[in-house]
mmCIF file with all atom_site columns, C-alpha atoms in Angstrom:
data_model
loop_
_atom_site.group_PDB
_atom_site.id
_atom_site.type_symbol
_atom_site.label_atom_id
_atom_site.label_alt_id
_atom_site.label_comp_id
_atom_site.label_asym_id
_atom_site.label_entity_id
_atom_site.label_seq_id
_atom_site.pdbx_PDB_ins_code
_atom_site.Cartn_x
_atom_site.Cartn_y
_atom_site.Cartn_z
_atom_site.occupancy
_atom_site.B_iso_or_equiv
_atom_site.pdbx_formal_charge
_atom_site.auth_seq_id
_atom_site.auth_comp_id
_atom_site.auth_asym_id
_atom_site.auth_atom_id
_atom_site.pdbx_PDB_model_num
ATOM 1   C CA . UNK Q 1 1   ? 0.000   0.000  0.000   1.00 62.00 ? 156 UNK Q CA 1
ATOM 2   C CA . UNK Q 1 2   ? 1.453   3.127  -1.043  1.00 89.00 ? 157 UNK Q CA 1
ATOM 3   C CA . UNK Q 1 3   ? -0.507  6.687  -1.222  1.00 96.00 ? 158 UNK Q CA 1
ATOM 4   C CA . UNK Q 1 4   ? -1.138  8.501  -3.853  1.00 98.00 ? 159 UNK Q CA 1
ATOM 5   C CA . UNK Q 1 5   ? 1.127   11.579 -5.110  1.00 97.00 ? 160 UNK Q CA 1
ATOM 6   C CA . UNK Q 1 6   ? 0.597   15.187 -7.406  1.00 97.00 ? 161 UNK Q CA 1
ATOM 7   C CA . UNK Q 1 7   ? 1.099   13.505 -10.937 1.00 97.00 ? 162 UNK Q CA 1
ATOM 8   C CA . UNK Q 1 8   ? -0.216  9.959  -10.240 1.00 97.00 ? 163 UNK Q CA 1
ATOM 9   C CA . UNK Q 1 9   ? -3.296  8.538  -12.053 1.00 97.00 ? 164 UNK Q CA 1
ATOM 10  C CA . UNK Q 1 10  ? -6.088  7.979  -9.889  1.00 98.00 ? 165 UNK Q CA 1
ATOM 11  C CA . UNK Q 1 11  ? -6.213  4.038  -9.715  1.00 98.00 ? 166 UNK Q CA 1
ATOM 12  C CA . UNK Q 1 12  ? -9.348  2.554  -11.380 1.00 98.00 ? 167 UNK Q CA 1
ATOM 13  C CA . UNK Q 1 13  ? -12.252 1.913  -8.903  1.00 98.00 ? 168 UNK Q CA 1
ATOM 14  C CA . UNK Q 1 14  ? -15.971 0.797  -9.414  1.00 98.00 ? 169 UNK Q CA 1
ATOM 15  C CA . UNK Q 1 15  ? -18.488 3.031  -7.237  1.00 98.00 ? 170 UNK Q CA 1
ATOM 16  C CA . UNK Q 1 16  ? -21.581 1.017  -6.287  1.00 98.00 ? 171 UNK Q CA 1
ATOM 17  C CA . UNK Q 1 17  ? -24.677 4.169  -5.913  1.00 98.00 ? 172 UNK Q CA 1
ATOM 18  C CA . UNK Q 1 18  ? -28.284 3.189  -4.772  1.00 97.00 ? 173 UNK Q CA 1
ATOM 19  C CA . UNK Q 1 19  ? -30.345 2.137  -6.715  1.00 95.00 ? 174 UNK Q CA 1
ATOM 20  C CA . UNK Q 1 20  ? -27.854 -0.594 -8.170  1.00 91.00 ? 175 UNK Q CA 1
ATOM 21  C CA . UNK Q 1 21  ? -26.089 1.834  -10.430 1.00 95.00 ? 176 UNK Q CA 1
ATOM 22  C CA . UNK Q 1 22  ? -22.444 2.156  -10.013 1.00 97.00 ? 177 UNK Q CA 1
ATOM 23  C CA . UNK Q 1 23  ? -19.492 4.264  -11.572 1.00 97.00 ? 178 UNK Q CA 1
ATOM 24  C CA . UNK Q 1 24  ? -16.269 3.783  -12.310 1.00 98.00 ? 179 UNK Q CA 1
ATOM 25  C CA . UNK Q 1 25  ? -13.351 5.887  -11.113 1.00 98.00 ? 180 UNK Q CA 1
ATOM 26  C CA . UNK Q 1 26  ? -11.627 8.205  -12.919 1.00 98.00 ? 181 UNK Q CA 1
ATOM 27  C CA . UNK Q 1 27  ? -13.385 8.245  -16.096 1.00 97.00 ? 182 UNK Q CA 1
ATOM 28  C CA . UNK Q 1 28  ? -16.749 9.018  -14.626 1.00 97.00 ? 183 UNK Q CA 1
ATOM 29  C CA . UNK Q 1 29  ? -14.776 12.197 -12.986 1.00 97.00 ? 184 UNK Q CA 1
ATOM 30  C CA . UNK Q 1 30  ? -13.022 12.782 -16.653 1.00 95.00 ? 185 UNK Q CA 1
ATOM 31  C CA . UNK Q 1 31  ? -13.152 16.090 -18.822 1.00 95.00 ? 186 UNK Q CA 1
ATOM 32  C CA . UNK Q 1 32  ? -13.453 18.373 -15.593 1.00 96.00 ? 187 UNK Q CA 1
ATOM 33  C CA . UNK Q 1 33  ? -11.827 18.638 -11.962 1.00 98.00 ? 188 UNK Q CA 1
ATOM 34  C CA . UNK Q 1 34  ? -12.840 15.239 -9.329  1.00 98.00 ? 189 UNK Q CA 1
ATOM 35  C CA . UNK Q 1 35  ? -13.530 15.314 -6.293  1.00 98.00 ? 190 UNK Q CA 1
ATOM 36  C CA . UNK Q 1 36  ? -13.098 11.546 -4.698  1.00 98.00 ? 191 UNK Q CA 1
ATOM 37  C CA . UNK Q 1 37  ? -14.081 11.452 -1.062  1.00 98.00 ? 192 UNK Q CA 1
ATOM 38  C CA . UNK Q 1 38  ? -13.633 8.640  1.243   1.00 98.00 ? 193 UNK Q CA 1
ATOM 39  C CA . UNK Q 1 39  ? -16.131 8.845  4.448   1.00 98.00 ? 194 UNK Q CA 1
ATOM 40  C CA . UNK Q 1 40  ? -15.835 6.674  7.574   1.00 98.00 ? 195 UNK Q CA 1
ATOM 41  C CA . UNK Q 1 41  ? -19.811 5.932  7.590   1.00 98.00 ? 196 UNK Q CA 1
ATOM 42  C CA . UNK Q 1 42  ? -22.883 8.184  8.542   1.00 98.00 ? 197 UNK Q CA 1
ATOM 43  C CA . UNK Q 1 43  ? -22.367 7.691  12.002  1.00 98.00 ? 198 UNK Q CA 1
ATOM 44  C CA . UNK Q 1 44  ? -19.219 9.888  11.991  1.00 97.00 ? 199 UNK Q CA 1
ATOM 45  C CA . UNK Q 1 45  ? -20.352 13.844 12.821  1.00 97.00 ? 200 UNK Q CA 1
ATOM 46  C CA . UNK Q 1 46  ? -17.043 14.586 11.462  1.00 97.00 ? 201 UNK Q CA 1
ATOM 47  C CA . UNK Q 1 47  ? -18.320 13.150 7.935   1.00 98.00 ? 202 UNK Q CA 1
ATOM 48  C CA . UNK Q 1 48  ? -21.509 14.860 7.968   1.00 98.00 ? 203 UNK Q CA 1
ATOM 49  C CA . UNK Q 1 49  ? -20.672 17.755 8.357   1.00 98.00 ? 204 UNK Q CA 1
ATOM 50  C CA . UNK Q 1 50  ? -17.759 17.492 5.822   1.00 98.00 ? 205 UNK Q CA 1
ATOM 51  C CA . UNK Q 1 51  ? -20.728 16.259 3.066   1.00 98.00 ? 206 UNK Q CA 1
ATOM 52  C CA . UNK Q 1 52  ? -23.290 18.748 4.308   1.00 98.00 ? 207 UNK Q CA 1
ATOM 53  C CA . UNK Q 1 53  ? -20.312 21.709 3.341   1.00 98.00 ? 208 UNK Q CA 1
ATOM 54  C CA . UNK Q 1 54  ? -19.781 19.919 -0.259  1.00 98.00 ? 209 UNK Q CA 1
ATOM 55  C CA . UNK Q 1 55  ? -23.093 19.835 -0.559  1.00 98.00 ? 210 UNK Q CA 1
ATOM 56  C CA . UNK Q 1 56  ? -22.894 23.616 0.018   1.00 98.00 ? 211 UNK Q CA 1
ATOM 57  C CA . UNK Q 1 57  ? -20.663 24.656 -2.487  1.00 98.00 ? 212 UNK Q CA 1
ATOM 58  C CA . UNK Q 1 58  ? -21.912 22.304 -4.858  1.00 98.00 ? 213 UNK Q CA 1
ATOM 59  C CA . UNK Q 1 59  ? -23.078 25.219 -7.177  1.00 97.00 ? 214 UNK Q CA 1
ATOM 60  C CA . UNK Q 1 60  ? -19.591 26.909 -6.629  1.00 97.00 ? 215 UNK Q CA 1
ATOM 61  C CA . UNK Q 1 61  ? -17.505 23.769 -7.597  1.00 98.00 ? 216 UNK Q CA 1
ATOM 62  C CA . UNK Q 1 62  ? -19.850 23.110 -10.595 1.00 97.00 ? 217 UNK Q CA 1
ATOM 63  C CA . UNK Q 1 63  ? -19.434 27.064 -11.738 1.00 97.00 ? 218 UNK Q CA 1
ATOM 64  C CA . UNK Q 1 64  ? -15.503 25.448 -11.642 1.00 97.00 ? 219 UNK Q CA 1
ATOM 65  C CA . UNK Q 1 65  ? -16.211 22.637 -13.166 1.00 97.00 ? 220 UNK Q CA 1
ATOM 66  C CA . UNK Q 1 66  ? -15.858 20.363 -9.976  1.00 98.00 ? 221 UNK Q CA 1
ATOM 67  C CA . UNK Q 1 67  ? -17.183 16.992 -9.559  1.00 98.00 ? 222 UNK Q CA 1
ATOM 68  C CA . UNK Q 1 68  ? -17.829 15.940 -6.073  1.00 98.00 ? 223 UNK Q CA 1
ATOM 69  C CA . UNK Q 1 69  ? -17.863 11.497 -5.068  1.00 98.00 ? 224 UNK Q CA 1
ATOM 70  C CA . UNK Q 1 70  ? -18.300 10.330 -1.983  1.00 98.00 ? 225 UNK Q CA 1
ATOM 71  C CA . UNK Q 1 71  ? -17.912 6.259  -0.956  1.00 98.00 ? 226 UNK Q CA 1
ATOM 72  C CA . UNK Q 1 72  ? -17.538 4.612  2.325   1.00 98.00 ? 227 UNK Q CA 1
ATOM 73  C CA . UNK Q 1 73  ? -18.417 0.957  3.856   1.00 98.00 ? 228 UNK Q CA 1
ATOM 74  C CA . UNK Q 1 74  ? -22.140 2.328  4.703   1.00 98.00 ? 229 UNK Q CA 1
ATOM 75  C CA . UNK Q 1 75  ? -24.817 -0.685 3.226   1.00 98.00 ? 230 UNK Q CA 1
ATOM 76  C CA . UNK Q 1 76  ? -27.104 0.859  0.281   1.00 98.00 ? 231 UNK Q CA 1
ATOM 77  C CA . UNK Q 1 77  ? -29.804 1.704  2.917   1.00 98.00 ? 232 UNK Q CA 1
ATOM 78  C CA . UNK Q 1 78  ? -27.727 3.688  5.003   1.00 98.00 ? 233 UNK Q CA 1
ATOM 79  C CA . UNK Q 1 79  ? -26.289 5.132  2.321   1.00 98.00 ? 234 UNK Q CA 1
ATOM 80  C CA . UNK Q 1 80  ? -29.840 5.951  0.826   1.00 98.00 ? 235 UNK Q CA 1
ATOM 81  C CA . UNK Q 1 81  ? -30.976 7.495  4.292   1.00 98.00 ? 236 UNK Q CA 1
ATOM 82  C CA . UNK Q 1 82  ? -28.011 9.794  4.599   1.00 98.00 ? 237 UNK Q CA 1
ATOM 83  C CA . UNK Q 1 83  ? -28.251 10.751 0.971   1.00 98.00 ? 238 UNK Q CA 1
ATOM 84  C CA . UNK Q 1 84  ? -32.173 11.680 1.819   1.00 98.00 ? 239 UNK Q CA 1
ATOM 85  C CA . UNK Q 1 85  ? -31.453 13.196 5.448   1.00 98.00 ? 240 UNK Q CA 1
ATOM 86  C CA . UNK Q 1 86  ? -28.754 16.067 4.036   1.00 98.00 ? 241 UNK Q CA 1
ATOM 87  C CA . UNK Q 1 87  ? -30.367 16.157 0.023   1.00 98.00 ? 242 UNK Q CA 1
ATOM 88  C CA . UNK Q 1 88  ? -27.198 15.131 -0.925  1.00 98.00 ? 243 UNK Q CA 1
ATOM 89  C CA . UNK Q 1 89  ? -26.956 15.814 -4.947  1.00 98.00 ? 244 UNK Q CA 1
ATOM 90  C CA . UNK Q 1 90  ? -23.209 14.462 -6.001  1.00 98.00 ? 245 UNK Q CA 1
ATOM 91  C CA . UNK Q 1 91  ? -22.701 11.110 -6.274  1.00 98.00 ? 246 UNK Q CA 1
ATOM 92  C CA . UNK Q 1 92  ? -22.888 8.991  -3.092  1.00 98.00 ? 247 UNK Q CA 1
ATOM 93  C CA . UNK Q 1 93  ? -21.318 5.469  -3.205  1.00 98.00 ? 248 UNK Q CA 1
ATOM 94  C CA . UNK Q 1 94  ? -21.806 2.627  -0.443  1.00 98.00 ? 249 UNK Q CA 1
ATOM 95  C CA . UNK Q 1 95  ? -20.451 -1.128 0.261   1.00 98.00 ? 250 UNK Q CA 1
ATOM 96  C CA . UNK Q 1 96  ? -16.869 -0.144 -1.047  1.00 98.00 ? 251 UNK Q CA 1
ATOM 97  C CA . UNK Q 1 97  ? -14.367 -2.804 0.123   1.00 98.00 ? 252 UNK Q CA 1
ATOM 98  C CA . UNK Q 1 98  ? -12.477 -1.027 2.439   1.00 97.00 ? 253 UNK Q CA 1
ATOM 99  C CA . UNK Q 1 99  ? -9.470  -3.211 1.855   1.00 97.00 ? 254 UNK Q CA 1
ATOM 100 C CA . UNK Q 1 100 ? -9.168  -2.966 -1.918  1.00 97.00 ? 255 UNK Q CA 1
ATOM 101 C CA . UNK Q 1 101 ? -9.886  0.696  -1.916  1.00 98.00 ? 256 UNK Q CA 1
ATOM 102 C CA . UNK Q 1 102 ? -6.808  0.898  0.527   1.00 97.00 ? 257 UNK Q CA 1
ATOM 103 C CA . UNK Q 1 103 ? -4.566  -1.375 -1.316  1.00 97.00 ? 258 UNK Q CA 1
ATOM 104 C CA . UNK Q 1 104 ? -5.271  0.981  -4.460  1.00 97.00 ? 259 UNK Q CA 1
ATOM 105 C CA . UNK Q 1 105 ? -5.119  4.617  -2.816  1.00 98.00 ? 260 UNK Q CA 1
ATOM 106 C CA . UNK Q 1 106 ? -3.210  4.014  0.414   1.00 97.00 ? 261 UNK Q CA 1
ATOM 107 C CA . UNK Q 1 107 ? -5.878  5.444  2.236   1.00 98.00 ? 262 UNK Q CA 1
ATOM 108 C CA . UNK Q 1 108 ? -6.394  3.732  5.851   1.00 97.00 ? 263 UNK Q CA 1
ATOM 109 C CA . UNK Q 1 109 ? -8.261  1.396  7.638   1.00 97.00 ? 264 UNK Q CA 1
ATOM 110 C CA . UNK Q 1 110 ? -10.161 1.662  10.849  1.00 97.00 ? 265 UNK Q CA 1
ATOM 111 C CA . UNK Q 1 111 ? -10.240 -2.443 12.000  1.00 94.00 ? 266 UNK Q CA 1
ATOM 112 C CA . UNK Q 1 112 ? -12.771 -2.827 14.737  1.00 93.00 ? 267 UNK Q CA 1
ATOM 113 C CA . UNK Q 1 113 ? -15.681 -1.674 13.025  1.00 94.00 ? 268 UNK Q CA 1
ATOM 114 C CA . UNK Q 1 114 ? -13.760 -2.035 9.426   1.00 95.00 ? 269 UNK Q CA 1
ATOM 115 C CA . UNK Q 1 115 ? -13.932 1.414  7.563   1.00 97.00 ? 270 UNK Q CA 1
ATOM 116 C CA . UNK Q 1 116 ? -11.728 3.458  5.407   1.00 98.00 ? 271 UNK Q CA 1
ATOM 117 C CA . UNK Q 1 117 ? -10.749 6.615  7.480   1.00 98.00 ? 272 UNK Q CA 1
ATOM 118 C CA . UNK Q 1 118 ? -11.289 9.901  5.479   1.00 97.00 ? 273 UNK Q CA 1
ATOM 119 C CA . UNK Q 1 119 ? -9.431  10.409 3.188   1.00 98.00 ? 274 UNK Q CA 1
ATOM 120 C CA . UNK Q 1 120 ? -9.522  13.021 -0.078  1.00 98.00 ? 275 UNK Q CA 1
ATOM 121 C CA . UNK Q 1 121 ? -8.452  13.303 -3.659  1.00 98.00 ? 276 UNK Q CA 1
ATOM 122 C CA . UNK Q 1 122 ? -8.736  16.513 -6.010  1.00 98.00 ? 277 UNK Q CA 1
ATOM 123 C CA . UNK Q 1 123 ? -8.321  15.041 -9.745  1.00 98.00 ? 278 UNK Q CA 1
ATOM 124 C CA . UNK Q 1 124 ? -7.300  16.871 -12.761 1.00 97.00 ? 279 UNK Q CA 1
ATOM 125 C CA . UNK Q 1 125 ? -9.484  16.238 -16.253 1.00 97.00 ? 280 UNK Q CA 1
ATOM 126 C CA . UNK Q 1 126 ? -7.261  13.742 -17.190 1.00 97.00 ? 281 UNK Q CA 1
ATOM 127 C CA . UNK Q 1 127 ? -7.410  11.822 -13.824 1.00 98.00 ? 282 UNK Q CA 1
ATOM 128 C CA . UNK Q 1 128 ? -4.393  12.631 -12.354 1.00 98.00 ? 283 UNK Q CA 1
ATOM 129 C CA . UNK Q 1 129 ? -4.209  13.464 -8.538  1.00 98.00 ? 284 UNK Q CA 1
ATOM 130 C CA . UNK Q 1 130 ? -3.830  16.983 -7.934  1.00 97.00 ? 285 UNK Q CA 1
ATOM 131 C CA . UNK Q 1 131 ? -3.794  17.125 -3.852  1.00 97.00 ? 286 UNK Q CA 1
ATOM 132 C CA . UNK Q 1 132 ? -4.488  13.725 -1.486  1.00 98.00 ? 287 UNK Q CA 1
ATOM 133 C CA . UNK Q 1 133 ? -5.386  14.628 1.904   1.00 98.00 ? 288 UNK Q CA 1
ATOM 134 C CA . UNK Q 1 134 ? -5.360  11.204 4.055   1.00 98.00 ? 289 UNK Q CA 1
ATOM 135 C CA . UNK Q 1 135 ? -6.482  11.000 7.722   1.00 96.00 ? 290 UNK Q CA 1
ATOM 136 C CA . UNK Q 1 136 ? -5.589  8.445  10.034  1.00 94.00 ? 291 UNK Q CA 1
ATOM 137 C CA . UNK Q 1 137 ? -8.391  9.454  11.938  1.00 91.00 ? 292 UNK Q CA 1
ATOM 138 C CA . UNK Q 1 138 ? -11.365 11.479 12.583  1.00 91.00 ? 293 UNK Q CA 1
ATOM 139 C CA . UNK Q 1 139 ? -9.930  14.960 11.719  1.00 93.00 ? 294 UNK Q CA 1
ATOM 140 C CA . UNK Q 1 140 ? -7.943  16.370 8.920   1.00 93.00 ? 295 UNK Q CA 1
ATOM 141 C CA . UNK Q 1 141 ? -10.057 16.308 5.702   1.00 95.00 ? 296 UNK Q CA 1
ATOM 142 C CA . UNK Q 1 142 ? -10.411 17.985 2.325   1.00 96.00 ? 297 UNK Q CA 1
ATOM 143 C CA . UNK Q 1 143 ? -12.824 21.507 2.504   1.00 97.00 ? 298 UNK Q CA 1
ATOM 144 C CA . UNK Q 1 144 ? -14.653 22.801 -0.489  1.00 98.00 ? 299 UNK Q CA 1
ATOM 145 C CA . UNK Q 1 145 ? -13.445 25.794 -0.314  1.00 97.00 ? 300 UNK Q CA 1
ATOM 146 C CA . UNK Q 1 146 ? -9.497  24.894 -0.443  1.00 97.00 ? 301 UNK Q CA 1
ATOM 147 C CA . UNK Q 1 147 ? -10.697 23.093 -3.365  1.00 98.00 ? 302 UNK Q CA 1
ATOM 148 C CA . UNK Q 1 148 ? -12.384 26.038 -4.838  1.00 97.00 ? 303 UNK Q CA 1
ATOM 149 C CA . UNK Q 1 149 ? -9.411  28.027 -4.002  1.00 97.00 ? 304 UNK Q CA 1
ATOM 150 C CA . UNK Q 1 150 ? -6.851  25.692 -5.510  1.00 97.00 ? 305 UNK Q CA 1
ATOM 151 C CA . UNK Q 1 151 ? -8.915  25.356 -8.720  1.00 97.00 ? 306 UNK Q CA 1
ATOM 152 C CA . UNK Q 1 152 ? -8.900  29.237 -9.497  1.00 96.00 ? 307 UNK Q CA 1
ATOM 153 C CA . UNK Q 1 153 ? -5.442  28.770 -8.440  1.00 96.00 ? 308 UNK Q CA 1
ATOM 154 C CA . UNK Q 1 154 ? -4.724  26.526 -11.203 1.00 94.00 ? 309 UNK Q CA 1
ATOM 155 C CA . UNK Q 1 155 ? -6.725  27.995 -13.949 1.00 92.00 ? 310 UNK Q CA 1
ATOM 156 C CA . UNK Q 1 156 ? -5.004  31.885 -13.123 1.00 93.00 ? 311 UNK Q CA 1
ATOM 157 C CA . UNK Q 1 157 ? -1.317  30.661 -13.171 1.00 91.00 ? 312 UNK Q CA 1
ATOM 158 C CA . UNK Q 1 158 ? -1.695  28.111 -16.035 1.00 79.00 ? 313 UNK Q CA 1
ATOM 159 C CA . UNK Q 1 159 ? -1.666  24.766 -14.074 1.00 68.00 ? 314 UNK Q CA 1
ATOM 160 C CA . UNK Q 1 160 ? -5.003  23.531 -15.641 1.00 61.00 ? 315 UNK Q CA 1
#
């Protein structure tokens, strides 16, 4: 397990959403700026309220042309009931093997319940990492509006 750096392409990974739709990592993110977050489950106030300020800025990141994913272990009917409870609009993912998702992005692993901790990724178009942001526990995310920030960034000075 290593983590991911600037420069690396985002490892391939299959989203499973409600409704038993899934996508698949990078490409669905492709053409414009990702946003892959990995939650610990809708228990954790930390995550929620990390969502709830994506949700947001949801209209700001799309006037960027920023893509927002969130995943964790949550079953589809948890996943469902937080998506309802904070009118989540960006694409919510649950059931993700915590393990594989690990092994691919380095992120880590809670063991007793099994999660991934959080853990963030801000993508170029062409799938490469920009910034990875990886917690080992409860604090120490990705904010929308760093990611906001580092996107105008980008576009003034030429980096995308």
């Amino acid at each position: 397990m290593s983590v991911l750096h600037p420069g690396d392409t985002f490892p391939a990974l299959t989203v499973s959403l409600p409704g038993a739709e899934s996508l698949r990592l990078p490409d669905a993110l492709a053409g414009g700026f990702g946003v892959v977050l990995f939650y610990r489950g809708s228990w954790c106030p930390y995550c929620n309220a990390q969502l709830r300020a994506f949700q947001r800025s949801l209209e700001k990141l799309a006037e960027l042309d920023v893509r927002v994913v969130a995943v964790s272990v949550d079953d589809e009917a948890t996943t469902k009931e937080l998506i309802d409870r904070h009118g989540l609009r960006f694409a919510v993912g649950h059931s993700a093997d915590a393990e594989a998702f690990a092994e691919a992005t380095g992120a880590f692993v809670h063991d007793d319940p099994r999660y991934l901790e959080s853990t963030g990724f801000v993508l170029d178009p062409e799938g490469r990492v920009i910034v990875s942001v990886y917690s080992s526990g409860a604090i120490g995310r990705l904010v929308p509006e760093d990611v906001a920030g580092l996107i105008r960034y980008l576009r003034e000075h030429g980096g995308a």
